[in-house]
Coordinates of C-alpha atoms and ligand atoms in Angstrom, one line a residue:
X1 CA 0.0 0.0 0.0
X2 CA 1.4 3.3 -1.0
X3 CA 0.9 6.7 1.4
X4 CA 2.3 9.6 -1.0
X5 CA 3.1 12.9 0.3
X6 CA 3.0 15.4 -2.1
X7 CA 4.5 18.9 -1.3
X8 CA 3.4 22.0 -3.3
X9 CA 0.3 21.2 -4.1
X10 CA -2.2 23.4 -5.2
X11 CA 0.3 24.3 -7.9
X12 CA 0.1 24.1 -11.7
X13 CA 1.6 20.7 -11.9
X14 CA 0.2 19.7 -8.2
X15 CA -3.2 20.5 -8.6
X16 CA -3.8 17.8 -11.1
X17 CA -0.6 15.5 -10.1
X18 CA -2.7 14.6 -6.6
X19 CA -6.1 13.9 -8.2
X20 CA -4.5 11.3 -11.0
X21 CA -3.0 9.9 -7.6
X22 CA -5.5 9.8 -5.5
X23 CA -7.7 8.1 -8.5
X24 CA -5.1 5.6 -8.9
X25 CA -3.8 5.1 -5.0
X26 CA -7.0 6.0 -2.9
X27 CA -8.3 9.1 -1.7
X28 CA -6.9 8.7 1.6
X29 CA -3.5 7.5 0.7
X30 CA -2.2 10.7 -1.1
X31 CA -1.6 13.7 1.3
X32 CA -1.7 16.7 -0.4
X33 CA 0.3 19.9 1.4
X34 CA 1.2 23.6 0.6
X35 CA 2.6 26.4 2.4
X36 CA -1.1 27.8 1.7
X37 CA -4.5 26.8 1.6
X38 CA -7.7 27.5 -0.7
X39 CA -11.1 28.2 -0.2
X40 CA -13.8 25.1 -1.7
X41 CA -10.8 23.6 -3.7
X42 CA -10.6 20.1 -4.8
X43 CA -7.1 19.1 -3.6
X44 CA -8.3 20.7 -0.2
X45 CA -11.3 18.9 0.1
X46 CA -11.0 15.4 -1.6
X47 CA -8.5 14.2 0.7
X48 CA -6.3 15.0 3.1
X49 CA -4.1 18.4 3.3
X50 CA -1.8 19.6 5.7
X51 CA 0.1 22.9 5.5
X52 CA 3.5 21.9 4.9
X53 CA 6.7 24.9 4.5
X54 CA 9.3 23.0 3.3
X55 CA 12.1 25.1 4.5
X56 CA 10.5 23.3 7.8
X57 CA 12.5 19.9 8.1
X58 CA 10.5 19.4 11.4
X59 CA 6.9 19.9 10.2
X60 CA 7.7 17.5 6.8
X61 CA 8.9 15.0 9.0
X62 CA 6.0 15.2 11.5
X63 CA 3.3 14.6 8.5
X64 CA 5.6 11.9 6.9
X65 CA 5.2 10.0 10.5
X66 CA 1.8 10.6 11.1
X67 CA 0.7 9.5 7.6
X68 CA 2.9 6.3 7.3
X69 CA 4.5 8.3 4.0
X70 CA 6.2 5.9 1.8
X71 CA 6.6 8.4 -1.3
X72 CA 6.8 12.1 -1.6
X73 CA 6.4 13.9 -5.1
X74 CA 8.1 17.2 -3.9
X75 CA 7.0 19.8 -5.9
X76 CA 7.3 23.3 -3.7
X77 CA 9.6 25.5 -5.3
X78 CA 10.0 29.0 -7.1
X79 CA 9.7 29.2 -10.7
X80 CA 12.4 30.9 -13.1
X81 CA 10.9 34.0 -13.6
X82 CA 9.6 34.9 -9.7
X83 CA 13.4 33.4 -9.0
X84 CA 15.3 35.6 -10.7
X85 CA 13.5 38.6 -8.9
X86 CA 14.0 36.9 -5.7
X87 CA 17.2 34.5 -5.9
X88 CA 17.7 34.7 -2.1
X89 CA 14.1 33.7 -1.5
X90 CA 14.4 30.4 -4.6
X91 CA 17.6 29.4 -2.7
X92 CA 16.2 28.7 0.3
X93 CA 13.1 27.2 -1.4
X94 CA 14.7 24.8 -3.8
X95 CA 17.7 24.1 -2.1
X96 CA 16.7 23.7 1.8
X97 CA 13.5 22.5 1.0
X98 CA 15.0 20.2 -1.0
X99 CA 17.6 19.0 1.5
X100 CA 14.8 18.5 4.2
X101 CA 12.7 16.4 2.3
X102 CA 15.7 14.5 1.4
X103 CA 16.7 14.2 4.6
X104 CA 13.5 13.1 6.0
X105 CA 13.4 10.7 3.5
X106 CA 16.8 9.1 4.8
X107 CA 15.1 9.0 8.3
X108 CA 11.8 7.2 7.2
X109 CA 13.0 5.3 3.8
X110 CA 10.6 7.0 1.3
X111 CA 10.9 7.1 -2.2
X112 CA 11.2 11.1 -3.4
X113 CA 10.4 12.2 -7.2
X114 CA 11.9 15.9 -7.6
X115 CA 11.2 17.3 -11.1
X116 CA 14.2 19.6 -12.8
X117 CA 13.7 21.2 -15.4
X118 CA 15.1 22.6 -19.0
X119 CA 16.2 25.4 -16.9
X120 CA 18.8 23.6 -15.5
X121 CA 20.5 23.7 -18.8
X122 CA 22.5 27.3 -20.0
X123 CA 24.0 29.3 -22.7
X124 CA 27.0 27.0 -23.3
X125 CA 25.1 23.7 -23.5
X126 CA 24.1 22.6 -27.4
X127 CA 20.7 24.0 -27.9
X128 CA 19.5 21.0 -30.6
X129 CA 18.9 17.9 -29.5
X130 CA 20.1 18.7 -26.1
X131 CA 22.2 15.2 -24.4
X132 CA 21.1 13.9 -21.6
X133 CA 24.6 14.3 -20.2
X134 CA 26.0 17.2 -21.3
X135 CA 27.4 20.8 -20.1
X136 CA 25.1 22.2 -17.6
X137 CA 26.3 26.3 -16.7
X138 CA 23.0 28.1 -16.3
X139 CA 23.0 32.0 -15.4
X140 CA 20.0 32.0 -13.6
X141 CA 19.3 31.4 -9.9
X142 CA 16.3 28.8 -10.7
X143 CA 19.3 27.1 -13.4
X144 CA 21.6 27.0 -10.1
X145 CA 18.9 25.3 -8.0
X146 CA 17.9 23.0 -10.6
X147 CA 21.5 21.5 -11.2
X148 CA 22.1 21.7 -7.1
X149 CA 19.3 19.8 -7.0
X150 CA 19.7 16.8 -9.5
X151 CA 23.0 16.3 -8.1
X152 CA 21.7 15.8 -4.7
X153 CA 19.3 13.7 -6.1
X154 CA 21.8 11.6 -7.2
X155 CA 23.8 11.6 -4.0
X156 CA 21.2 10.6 -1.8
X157 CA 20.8 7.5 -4.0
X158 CA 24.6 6.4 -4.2
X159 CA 25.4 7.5 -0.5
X160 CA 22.1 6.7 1.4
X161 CA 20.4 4.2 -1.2
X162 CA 17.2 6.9 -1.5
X163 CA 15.2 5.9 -3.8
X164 CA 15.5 9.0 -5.7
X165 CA 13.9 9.3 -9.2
X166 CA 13.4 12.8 -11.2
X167 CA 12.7 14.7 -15.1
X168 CA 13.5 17.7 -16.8
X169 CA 10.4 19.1 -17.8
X170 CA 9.9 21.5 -20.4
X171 CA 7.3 24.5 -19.8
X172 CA 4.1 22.6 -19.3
X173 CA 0.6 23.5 -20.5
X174 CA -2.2 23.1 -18.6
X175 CA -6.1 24.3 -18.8
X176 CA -6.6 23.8 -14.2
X177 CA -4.6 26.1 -12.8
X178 CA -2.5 28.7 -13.6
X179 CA 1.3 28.4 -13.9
X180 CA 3.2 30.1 -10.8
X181 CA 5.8 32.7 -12.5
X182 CA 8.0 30.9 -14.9
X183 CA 9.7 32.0 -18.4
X184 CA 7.2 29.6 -20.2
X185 CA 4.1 30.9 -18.8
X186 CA 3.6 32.7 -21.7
X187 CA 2.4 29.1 -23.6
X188 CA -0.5 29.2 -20.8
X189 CA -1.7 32.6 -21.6
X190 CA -1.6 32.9 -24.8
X191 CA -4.6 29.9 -24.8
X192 CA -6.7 32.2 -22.1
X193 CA -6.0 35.2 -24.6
X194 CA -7.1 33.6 -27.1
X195 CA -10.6 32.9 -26.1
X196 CA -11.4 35.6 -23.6
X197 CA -10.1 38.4 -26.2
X198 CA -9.0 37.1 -29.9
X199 CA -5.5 38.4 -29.3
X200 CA -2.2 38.4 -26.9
X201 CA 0.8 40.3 -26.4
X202 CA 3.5 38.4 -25.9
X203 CA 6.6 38.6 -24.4
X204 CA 9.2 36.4 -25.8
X205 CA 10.2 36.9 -29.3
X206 CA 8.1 34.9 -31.7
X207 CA 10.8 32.6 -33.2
X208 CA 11.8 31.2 -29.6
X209 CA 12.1 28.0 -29.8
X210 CA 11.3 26.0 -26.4
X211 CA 10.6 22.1 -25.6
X212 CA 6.9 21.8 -24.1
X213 CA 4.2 19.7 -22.9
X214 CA 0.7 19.2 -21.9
X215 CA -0.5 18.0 -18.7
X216 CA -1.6 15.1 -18.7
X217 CA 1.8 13.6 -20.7
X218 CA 3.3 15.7 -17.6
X219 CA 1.6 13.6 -15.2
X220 CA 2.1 10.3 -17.2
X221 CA 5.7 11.1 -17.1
X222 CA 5.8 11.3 -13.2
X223 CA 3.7 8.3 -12.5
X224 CA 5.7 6.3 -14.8
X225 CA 9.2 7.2 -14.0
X226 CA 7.9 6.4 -10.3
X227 CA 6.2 2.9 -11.4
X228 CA 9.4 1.7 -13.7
X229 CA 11.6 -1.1 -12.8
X230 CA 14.3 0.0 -10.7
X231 CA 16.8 -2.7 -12.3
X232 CA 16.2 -0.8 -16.1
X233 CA 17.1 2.5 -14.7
X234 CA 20.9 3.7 -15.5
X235 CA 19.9 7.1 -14.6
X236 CA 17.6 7.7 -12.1
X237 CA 17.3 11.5 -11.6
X238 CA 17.0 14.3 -14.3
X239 CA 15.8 12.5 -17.4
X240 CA 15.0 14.5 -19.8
X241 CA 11.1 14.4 -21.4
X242 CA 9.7 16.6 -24.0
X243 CA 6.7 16.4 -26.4
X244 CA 7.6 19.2 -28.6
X245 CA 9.4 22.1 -29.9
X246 CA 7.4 25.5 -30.9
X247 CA 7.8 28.6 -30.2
X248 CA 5.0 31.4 -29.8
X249 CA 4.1 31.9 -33.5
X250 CA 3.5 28.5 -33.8
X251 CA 1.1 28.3 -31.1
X252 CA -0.3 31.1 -32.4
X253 CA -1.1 29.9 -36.3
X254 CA -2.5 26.7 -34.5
X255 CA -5.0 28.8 -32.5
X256 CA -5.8 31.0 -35.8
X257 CA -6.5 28.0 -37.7
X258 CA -9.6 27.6 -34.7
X259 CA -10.1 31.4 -34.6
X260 CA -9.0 32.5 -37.6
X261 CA -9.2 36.0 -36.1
X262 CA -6.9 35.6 -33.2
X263 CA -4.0 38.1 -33.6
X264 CA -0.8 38.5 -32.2
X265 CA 1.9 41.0 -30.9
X266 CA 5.0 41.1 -29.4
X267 CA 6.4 43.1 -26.6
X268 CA 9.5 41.2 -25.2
X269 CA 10.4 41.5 -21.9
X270 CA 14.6 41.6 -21.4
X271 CA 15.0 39.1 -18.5
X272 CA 12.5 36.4 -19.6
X273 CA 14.1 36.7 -23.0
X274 CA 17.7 36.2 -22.0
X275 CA 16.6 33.4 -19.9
X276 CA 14.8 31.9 -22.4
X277 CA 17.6 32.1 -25.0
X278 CA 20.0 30.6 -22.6
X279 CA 17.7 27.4 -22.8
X280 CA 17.5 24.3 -25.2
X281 CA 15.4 24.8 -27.9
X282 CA 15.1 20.7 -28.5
X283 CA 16.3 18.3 -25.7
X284 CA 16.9 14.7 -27.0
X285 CA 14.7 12.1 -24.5
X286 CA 15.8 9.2 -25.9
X287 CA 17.4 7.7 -22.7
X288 CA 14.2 8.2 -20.6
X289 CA 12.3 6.4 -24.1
X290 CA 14.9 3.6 -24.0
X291 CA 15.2 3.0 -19.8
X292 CA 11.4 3.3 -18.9
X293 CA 9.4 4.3 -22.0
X294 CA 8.7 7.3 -22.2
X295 CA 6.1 8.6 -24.8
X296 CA 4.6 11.5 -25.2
X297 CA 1.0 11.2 -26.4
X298 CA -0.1 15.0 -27.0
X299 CA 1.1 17.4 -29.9
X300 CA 0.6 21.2 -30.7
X301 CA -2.2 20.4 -32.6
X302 CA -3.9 17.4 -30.3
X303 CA -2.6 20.0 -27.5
X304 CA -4.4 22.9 -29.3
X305 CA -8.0 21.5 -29.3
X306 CA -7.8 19.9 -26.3
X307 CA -6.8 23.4 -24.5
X308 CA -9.3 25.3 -26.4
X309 CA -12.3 22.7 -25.9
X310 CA -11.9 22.8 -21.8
X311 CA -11.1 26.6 -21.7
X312 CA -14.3 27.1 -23.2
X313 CA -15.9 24.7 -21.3
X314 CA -14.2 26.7 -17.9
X315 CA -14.1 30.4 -19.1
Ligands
LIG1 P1 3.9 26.3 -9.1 O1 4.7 27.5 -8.9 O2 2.7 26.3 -9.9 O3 3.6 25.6 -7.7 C1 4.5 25.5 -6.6 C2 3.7 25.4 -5.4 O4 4.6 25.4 -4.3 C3 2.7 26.6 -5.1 O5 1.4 26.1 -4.9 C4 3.3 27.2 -3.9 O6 2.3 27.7 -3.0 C5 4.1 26.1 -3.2 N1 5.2 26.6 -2.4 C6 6.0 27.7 -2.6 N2 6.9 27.8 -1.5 C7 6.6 26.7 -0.7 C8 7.2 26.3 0.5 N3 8.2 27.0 1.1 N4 6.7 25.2 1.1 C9 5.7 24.5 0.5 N5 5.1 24.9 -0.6 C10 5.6 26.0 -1.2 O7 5.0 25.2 -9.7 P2 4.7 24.0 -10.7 O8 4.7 24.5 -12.0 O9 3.6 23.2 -10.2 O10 6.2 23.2 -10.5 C11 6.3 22.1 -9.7 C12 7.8 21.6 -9.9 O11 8.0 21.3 -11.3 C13 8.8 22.6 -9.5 O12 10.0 22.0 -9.0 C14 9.2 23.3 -10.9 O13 10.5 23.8 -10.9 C15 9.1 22.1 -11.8 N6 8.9 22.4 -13.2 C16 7.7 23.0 -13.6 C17 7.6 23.4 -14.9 C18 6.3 24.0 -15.4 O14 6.3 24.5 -16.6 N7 5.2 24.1 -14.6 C19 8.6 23.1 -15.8 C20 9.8 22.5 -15.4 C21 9.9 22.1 -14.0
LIG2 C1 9.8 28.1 -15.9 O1 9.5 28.7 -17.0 O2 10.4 28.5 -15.0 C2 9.3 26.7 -15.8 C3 10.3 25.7 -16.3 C4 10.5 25.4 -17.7 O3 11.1 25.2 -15.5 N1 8.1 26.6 -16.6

């Protein structure tokens, strides 16, 4: 019987990370936390939620005990964009929380998924068809934390035996809830945009070429790195996943060919550009394909009406 603890939950990839769960584990056997709460929400409500800071090593290990926690999906952290404001504030975020979940994970023997990301990549690493293993010197604070944090990943498994598993996402695209001040936000919006108003300003130059995803291959990717045979895996933390490689004038002429009238603009913002730029524009995921199968099941277009269809349905 799994008991999963997951930490930063009511965010973008949270949110619907703990409902797949508790469909798939039991209601009562996923324990959703953030450092916040919300009002007649269905993380809140459908199961059990503690508030859980996880720059509070004593508070995570108290709701690991209490709830028999076998696995934790730890997922509090601060995003690219809100880190680069505040790289004091991400530091202790990413990298103590990270450490205290890992820590208390030593103490009770739970399995910890940690998700990195294509930010933990930088200028000097081969933008097409990004390695798996390859140079990794980001510029940015969130970059820093990212790499910091695979490689304690990693430790933990060779020096403590933690089962320690992890993915580089891409910038993922979701219809639930909103994404929490990242560089790729913009690939959220610009759906919103496009059915509230017919047009968006966006602020990354229209040729920027980033991986993506959608959700639910987001989640899938999680659950099955978690579910894979442990003998198969080579690599355990840091794979990296992608589903595609656009950039916003793609997304935007497969909106236009749904609303032919959507128009867009472009009014680039510095920082989120240069941070953007110092990203892959393809990462090659053939070692997560070959080690535990990965496969992406959406595309832009499958993406496209799938986003429009429930944004509609919600807006
Ligand atoms: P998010 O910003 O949407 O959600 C993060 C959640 O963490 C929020 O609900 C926030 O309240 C909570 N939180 C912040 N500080 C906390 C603290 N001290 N203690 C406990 N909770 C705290 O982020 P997300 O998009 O869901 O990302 C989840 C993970 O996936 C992060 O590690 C992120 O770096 C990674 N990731 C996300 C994306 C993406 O596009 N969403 C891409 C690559 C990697
Ligand atoms: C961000 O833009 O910060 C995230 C990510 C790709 O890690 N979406």
């Amino acid at each position: 019987m799994k008991n999963i603890l997951i930490t930063g939950a009511l965010g973008q990839i949270g949110s619907e990370l703990t409902m797949v769960l508790r469909k798939r584990y039991g209601y009562d056997n996923v324990i959703a936390s953030d450092i916040r709460s919300k009002f007649d929400d269905e993380v809140v409500e459908s199961g059990p939620f503690e508030i859980v800071d996880c720059t509070e090593k004593n508070k995570i290990g108290e709701i690991v005990k209490k709830y028999n926690v076998d696995t934790i999906y730890h997922l509090a952290a601060i995003l690219s964009a809100v880190a680069e404001e505040k790289p004091q504030f991400a530091w202790n975020v990413n990298i103590n929380g990270l450490y205290y979940v890992l820590e208390v994970a030593r103490e009770y023997n739970c399995s910890v998924f940690t998700p990195s990301s294509i930010g933990a990549f930088g200028p000097a690493t081969p933008a097409y068809d990004t390695p798996q293993d390859t140079i990794q010197r980001p510029q940015t604070m969130y970059g820093v934390t990212k790499v910091a944090g695979e490689l304690l990943c990693d430790y933990y498994y060779k020096r403590f035996g933690i089962d320690t598993r992890g993915v580089r996402y891409p910038g993922i695209i979701s219809h639930q809830t909103l994404p929490g001040g990242g560089t790729t936000d913009y690939a959220v919006e610009i759906y919103y945009e496009a059915i509230k108003n017919k047009k968006y300003t966006c602020y990354l130059k229209e040729e920027t070429y980033l991986d993506m995803m959608y959700m639910p291959d987001a989640i899938k990717a999680a659950i099955d790195l978690m579910e894979a045979n442990p003998g198969k895996l080579k690599h355990r933390n840091a794979f990296n996943v992608t589903a595609m490689s656009i950039s916003p004038k793609d997304i935007a002429e497969a909106i236009q060919k749904i609303y032919p009238e959507f128009f867009i603009n472009y009014k680039i913002d510095p920082i989120r550009q240069a941070i953007a730029d110092s990203w892959p524009n393809n990462m090659d995921d053939s070692i997560a394909r070959e080690e535990w199968g990965w496969k992406p099941g959406y595309d832009l277009k499958l993406m496209t009406k799938d986003m429009i269809e429930n944004l509609l349905k919600k807006l």
